[in-house]
mmCIF file of C-alpha atoms in Angstrom:
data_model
loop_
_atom_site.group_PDB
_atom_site.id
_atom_site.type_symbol
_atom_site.label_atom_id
_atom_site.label_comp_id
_atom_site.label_asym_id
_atom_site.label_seq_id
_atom_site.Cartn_x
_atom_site.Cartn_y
_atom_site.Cartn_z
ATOM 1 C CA UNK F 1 0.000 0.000 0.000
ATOM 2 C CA UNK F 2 1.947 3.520 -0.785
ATOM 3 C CA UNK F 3 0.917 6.939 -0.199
ATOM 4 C CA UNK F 4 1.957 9.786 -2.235
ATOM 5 C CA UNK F 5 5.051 6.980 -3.705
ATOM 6 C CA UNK F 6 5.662 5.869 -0.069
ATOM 7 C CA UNK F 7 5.100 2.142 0.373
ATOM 8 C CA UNK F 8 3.870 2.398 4.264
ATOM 9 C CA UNK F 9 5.241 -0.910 4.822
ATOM 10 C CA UNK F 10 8.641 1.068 5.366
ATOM 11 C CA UNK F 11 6.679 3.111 8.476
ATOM 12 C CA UNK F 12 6.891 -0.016 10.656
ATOM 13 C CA UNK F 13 10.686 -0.071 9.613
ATOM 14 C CA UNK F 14 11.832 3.668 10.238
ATOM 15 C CA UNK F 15 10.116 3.915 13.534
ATOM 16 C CA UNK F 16 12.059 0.580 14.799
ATOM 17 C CA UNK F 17 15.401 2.278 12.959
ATOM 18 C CA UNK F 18 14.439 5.643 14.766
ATOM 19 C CA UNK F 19 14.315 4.193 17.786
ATOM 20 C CA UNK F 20 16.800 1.390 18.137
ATOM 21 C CA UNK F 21 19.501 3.477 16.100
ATOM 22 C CA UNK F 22 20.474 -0.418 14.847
ATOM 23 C CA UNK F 23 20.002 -1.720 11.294
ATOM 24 C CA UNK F 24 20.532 -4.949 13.133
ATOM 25 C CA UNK F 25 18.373 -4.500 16.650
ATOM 26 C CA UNK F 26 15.622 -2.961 14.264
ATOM 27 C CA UNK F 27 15.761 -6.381 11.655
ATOM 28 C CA UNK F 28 15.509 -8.777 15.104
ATOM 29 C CA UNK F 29 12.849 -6.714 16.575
ATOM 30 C CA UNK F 30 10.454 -7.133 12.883
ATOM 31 C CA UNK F 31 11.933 -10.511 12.282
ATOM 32 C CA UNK F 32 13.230 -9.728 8.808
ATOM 33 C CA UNK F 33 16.932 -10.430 7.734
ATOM 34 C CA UNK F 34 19.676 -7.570 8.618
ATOM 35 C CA UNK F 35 19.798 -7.150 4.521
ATOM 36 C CA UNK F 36 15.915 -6.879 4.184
ATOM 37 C CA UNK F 37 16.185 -4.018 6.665
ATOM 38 C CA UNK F 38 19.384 -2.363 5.295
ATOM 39 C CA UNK F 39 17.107 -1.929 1.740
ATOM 40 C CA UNK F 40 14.607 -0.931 3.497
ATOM 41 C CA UNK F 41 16.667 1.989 5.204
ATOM 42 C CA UNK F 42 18.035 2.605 1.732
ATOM 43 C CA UNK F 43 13.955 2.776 0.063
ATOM 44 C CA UNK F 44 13.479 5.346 2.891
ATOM 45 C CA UNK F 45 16.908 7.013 2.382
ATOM 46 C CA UNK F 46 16.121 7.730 -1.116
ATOM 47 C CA UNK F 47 12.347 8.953 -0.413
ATOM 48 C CA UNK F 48 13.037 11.489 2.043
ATOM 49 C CA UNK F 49 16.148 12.303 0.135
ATOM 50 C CA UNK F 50 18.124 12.235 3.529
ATOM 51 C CA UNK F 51 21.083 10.111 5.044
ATOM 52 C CA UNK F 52 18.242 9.483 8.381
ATOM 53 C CA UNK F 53 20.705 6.948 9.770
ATOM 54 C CA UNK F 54 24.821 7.995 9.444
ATOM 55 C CA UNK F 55 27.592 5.770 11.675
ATOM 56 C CA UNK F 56 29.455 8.429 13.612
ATOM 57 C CA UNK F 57 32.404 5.997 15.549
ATOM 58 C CA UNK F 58 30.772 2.468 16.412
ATOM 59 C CA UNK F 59 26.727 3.879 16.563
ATOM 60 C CA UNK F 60 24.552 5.060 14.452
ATOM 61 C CA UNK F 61 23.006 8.418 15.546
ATOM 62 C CA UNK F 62 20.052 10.283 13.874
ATOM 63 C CA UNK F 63 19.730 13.678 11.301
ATOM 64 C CA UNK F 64 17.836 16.196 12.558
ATOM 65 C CA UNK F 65 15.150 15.152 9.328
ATOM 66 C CA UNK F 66 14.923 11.655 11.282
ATOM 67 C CA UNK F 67 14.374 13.141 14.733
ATOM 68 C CA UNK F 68 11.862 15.107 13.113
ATOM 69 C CA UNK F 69 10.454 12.441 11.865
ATOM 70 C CA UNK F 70 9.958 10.630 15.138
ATOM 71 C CA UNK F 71 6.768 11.733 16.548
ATOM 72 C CA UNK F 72 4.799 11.934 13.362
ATOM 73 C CA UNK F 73 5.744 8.483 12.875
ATOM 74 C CA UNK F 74 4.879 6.807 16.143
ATOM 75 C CA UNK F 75 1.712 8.465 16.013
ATOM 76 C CA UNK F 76 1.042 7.475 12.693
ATOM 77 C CA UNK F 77 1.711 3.507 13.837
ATOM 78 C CA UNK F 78 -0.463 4.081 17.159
ATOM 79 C CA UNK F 79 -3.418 5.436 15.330
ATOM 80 C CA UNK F 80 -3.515 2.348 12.944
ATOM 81 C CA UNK F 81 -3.112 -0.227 15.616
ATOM 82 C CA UNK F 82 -5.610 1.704 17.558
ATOM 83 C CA UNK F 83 -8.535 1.666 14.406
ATOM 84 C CA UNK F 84 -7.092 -1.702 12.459
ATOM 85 C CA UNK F 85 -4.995 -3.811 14.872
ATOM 86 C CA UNK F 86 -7.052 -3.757 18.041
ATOM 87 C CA UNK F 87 -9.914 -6.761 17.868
ATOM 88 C CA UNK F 88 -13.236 -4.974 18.336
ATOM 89 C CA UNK F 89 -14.841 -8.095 20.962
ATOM 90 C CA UNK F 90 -12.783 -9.089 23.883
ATOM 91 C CA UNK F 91 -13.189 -12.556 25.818
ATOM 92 C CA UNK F 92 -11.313 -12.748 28.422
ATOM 93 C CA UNK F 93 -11.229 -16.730 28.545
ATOM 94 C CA UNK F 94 -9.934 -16.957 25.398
ATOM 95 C CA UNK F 95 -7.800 -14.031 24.741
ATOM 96 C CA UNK F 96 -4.199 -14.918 23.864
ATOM 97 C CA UNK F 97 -3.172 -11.120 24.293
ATOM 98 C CA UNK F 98 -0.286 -9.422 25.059
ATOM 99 C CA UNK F 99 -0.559 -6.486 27.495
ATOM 100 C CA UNK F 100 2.299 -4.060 28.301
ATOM 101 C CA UNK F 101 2.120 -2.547 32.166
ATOM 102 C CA UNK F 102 4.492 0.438 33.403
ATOM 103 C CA UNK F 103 4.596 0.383 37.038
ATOM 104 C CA UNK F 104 7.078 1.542 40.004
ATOM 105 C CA UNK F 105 8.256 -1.198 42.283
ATOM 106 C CA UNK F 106 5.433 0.311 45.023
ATOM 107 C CA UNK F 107 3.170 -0.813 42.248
ATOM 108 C CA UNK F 108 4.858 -3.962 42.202
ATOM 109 C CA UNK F 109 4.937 -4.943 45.288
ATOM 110 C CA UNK F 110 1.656 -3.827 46.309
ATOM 111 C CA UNK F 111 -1.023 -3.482 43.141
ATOM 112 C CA UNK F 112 0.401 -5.553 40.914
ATOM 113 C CA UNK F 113 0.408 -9.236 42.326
ATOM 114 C CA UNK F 114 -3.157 -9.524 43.679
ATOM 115 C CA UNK F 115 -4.101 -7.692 39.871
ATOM 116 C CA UNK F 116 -1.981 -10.513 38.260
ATOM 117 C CA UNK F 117 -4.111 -13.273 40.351
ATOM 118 C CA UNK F 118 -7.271 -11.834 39.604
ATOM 119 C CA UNK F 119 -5.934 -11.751 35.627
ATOM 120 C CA UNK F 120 -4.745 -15.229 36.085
ATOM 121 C CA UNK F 121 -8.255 -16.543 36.973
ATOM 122 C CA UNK F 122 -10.474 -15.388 34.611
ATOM 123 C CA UNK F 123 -7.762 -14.624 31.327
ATOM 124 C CA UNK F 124 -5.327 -17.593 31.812
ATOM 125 C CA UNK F 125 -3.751 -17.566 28.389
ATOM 126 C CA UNK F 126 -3.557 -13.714 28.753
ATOM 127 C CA UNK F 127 -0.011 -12.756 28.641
ATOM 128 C CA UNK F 128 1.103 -9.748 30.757
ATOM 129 C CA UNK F 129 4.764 -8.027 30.455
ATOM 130 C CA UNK F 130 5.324 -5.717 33.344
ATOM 131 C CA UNK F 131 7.986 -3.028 32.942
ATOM 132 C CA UNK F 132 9.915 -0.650 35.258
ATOM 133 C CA UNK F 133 8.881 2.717 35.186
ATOM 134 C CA UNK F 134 11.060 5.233 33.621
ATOM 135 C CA UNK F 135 11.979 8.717 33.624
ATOM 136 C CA UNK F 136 8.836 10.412 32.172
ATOM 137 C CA UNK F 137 6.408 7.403 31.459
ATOM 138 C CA UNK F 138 3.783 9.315 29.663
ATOM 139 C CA UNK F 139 6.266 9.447 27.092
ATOM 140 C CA UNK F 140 6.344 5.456 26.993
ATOM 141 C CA UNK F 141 2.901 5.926 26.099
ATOM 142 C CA UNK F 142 3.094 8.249 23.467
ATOM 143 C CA UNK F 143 5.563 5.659 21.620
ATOM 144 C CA UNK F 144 3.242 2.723 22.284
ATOM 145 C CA UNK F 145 5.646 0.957 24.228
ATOM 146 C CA UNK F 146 3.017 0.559 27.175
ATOM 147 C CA UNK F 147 -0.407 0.070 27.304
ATOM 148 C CA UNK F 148 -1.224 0.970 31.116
ATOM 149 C CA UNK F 149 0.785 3.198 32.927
ATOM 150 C CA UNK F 150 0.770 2.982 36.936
ATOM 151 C CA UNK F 151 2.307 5.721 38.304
ATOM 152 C CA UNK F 152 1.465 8.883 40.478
ATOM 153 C CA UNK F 153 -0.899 11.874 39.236
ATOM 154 C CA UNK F 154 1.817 14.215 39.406
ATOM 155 C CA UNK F 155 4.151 12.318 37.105
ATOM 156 C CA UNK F 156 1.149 11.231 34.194
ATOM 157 C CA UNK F 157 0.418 12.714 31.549
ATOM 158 C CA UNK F 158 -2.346 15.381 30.991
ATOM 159 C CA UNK F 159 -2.759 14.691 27.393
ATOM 160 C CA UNK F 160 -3.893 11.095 27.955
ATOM 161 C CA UNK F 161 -6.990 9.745 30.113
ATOM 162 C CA UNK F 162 -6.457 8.523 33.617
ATOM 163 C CA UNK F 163 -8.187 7.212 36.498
ATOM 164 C CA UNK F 164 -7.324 7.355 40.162
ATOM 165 C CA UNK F 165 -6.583 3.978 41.206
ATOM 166 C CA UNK F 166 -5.514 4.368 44.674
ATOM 167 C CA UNK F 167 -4.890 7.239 47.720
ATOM 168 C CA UNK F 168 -2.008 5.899 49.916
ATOM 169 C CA UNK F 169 -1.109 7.753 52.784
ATOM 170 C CA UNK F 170 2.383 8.502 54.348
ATOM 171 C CA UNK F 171 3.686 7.159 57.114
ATOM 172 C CA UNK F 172 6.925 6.234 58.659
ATOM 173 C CA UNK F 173 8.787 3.143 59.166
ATOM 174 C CA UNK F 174 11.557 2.610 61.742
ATOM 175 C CA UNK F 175 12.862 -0.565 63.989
ATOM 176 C CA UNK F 176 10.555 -1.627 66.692
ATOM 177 C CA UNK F 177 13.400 -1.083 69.388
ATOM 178 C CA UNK F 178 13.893 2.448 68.225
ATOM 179 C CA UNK F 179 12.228 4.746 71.106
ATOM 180 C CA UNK F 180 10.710 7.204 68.317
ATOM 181 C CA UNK F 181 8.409 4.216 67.583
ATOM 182 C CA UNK F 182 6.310 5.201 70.251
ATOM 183 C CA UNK F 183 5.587 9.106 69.844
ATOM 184 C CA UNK F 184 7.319 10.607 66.907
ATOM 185 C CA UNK F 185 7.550 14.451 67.007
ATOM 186 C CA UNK F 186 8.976 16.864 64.194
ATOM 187 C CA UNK F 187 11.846 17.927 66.285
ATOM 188 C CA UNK F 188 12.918 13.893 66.574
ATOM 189 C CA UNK F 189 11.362 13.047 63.029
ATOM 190 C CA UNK F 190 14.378 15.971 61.452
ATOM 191 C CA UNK F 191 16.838 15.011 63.997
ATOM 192 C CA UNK F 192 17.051 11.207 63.098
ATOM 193 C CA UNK F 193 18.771 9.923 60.416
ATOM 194 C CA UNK F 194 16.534 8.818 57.236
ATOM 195 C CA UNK F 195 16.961 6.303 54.352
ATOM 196 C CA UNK F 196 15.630 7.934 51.246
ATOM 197 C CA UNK F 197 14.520 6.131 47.858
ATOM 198 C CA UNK F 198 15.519 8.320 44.959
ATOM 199 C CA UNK F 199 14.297 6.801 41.860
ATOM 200 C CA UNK F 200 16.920 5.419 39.611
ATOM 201 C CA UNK F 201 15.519 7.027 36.477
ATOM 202 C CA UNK F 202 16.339 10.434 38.107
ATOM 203 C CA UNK F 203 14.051 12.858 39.829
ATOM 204 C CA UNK F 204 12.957 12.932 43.362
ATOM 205 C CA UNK F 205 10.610 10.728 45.174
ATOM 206 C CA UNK F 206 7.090 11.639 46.125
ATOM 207 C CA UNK F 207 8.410 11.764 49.720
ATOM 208 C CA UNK F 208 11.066 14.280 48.916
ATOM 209 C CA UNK F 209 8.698 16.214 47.214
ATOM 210 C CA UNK F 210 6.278 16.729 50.313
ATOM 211 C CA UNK F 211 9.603 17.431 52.854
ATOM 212 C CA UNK F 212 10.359 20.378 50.314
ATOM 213 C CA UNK F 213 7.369 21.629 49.832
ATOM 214 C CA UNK F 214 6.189 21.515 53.804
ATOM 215 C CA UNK F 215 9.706 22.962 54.332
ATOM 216 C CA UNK F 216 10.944 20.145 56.097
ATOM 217 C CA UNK F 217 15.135 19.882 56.116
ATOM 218 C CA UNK F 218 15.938 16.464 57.208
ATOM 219 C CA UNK F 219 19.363 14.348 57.087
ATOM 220 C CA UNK F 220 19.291 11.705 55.147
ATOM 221 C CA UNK F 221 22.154 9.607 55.524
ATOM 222 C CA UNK F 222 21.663 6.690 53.034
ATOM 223 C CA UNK F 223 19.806 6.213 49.372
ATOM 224 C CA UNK F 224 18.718 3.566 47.821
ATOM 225 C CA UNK F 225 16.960 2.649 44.366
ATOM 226 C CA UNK F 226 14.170 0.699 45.652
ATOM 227 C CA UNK F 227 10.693 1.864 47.971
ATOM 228 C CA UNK F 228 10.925 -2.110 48.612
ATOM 229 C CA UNK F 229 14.677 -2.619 50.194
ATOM 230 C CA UNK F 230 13.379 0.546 53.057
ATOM 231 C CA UNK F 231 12.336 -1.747 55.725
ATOM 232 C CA UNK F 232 15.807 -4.066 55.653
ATOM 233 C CA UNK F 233 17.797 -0.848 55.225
ATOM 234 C CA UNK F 234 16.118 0.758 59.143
ATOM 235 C CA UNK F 235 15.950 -2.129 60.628
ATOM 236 C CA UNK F 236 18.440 -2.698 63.535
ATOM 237 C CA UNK F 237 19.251 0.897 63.636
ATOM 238 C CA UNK F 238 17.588 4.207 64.394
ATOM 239 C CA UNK F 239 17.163 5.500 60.746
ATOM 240 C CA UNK F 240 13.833 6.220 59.559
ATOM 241 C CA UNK F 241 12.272 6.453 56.296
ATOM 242 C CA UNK F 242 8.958 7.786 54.804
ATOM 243 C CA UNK F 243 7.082 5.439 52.701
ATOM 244 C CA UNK F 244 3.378 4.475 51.559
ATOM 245 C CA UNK F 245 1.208 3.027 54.106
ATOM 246 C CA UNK F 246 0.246 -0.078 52.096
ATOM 247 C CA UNK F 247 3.605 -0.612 51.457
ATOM 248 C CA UNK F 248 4.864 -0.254 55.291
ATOM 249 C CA UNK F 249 2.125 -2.599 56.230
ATOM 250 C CA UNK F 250 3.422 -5.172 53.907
ATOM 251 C CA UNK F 251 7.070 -4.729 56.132
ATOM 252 C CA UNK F 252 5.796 -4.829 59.081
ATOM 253 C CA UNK F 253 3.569 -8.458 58.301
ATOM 254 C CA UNK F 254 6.581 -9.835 57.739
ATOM 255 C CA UNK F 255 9.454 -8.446 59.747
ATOM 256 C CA UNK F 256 7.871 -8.145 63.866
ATOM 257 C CA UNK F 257 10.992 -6.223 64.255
ATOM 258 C CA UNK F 258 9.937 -2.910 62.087
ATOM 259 C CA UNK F 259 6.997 -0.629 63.025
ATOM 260 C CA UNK F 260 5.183 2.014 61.723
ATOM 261 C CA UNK F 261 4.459 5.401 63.193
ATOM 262 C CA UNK F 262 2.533 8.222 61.714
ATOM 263 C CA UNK F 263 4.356 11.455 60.411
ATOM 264 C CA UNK F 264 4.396 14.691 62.999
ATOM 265 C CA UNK F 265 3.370 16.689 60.124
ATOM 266 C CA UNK F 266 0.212 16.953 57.471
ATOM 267 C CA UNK F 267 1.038 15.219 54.257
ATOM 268 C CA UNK F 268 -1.064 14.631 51.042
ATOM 269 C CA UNK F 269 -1.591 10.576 50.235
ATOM 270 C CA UNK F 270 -0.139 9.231 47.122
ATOM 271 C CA UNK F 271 -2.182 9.416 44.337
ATOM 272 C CA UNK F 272 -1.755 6.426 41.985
ATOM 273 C CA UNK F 273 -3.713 7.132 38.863
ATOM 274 C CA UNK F 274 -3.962 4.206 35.576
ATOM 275 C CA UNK F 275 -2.908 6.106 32.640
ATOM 276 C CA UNK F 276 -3.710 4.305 28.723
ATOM 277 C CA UNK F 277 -3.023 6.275 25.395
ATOM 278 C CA UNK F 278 -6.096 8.738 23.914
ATOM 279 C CA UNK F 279 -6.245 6.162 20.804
ATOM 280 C CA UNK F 280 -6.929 3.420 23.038
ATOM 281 C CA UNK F 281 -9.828 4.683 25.147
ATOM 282 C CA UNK F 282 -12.009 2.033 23.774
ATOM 283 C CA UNK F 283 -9.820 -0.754 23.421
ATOM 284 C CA UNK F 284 -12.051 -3.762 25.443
ATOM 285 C CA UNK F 285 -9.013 -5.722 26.551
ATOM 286 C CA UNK F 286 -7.829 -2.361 28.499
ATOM 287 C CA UNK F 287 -11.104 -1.323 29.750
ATOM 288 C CA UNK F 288 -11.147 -4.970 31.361
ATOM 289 C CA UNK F 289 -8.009 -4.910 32.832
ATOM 290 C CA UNK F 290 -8.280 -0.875 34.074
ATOM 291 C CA UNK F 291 -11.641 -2.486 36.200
ATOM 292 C CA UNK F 292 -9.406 -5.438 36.989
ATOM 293 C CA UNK F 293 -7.034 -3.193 38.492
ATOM 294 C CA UNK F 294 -8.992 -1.320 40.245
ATOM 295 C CA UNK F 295 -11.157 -4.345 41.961
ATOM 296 C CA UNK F 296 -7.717 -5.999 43.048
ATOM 297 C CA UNK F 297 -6.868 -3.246 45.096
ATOM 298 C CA UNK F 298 -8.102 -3.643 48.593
ATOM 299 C CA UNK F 299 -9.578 -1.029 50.401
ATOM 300 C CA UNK F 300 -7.153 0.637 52.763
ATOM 301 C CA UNK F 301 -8.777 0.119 56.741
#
């Protein structure tokens, strides 16, 4: 099929060149040969009369008519998978899909395993590829490398839909020896030492956020990459650290020697929302797994 002389077979292949900057990762990724792809690169070379692709040292890297062409292109690929490639009926006891989920490893540990259960039960041949969350995941979706984003309202996207899937309050988590375990005040909550998650796709974490913007100065005196390693990184010391309630509660269940204790200052819950491109509002395998979601999570006594 071509449009004005462009056969738009070649889309599928510049967006994969675009964005793996390989001849060869793009080939493996569309299951074609590396020489099927190389003419292909050369068909597209020739159309837009521009190099697209040029080695500089051992990489490829992009022309500025290529990164141009980035956006357009994605968007293009998006929109027909949305209309053409997207079955119109879903069953969920027969569905063979694959589903792409963005989450954070709060997600993980807390939303995402009862979710996958739940999924398990009533889609069993339903395939589900959960991915880390990286640094601006409403881009992810933009690309149509995800098709649910979990992640909190302040970091989605406003040009997509969304829907709140959880609140999730702050609280703190120390070891059950530590004295502040029993009345926590803000003169003792800046004085002791924290452990602070600061996400390894850069940025701060939602609980840094809230200490600056309450004004809060506190001295953290380890970091670490992952909400989930908080707990084993307090206990048997008297370091703190701020983290989600569900996720504390989950520490505490199964370490007796951590505890929680509530902040000595106000701080807004978590807001996880479920983010899904604009093209895929409809899609009924995504509208079944957004309610899926949402009934796995259990209400928070």
């Amino acid at each position: 099929m071509r449009f004005q002389n462009l056969d738009l077979n070649l889309l599928a292949a510049l967006d994969k060149l675009i964005r793996l900057q390989s001849v060869s990762r793009a080939a493996d990724e569309l299951s074609i040969t590396q020489s099927a792809m190389s003419n292909a690169l050369n068909r597209l070379r020739l159309y837009f009369e521009d190099p697209l692709l040029v080695q500089v040292g051992r990489r490829m890297e992009l022309t500025p008519r290529a990164e141009a062409l980035a956006g357009p292109v994605r968007d293009i690929l998006v929109r027909i998978e949305a209309a053409v490639a997207t079955p119109p009926v879903f069953d969920p006891a027969t569905s063979t899909r694959n589903v792409a989920l963005m989450v954070s490893d709060y997600s993980l540990a807390t939303v995402v395993p009862p979710f996958v259960q739940q999924v398990a039960r009533e889609a069993p041949s339903m395939r589900l590829t959960i991915k880390p969350q990286r640094t601006y995941p409403g881009l992810q979706l933009e690309r149509g490398d995800t098709d649910l984003l979990i992640a909190p309202r302040v970091y989605s996207s406003p040009d997509h839909p969304s829907q709140t899937l959880l609140r999730d309050p702050m609280v703190c988590i120390l070891d059950a020896t530590n004295p502040a375990a029993g009345h926590l005040d803000l003169a003792t909550f800046a004085a002791l030492e924290h452990v602070a998650m600061e996400p390894p796709v850069g940025g701060q974490s939602y609980a840094a956020h809230l200490l600056r913007d309450a004004g809060v100065a506190v001295n953290v005196a380890v970091t670490t990459f992952s909400f989930s390693s908080l707990g084993d990184l307090v206990r048997g010391s008297d370091r703190i650290a701020l983290v989600q309630r569900r996720l504390a509660r989950r520490m505490v269940e199964q370490d007796p020697g951590l505890a929680m204790a509530e902040p000595p200052l106000s701080m807004a819950p978590l807001e996880q929302v479920i983010q899904w491109h604009s093209m895929r509002d409809t899609d009924p395998a995504l509208v079944w797994l957004r309610e899926r979601l949402i009934a796995s999570v259990a209400p928070d006594p």
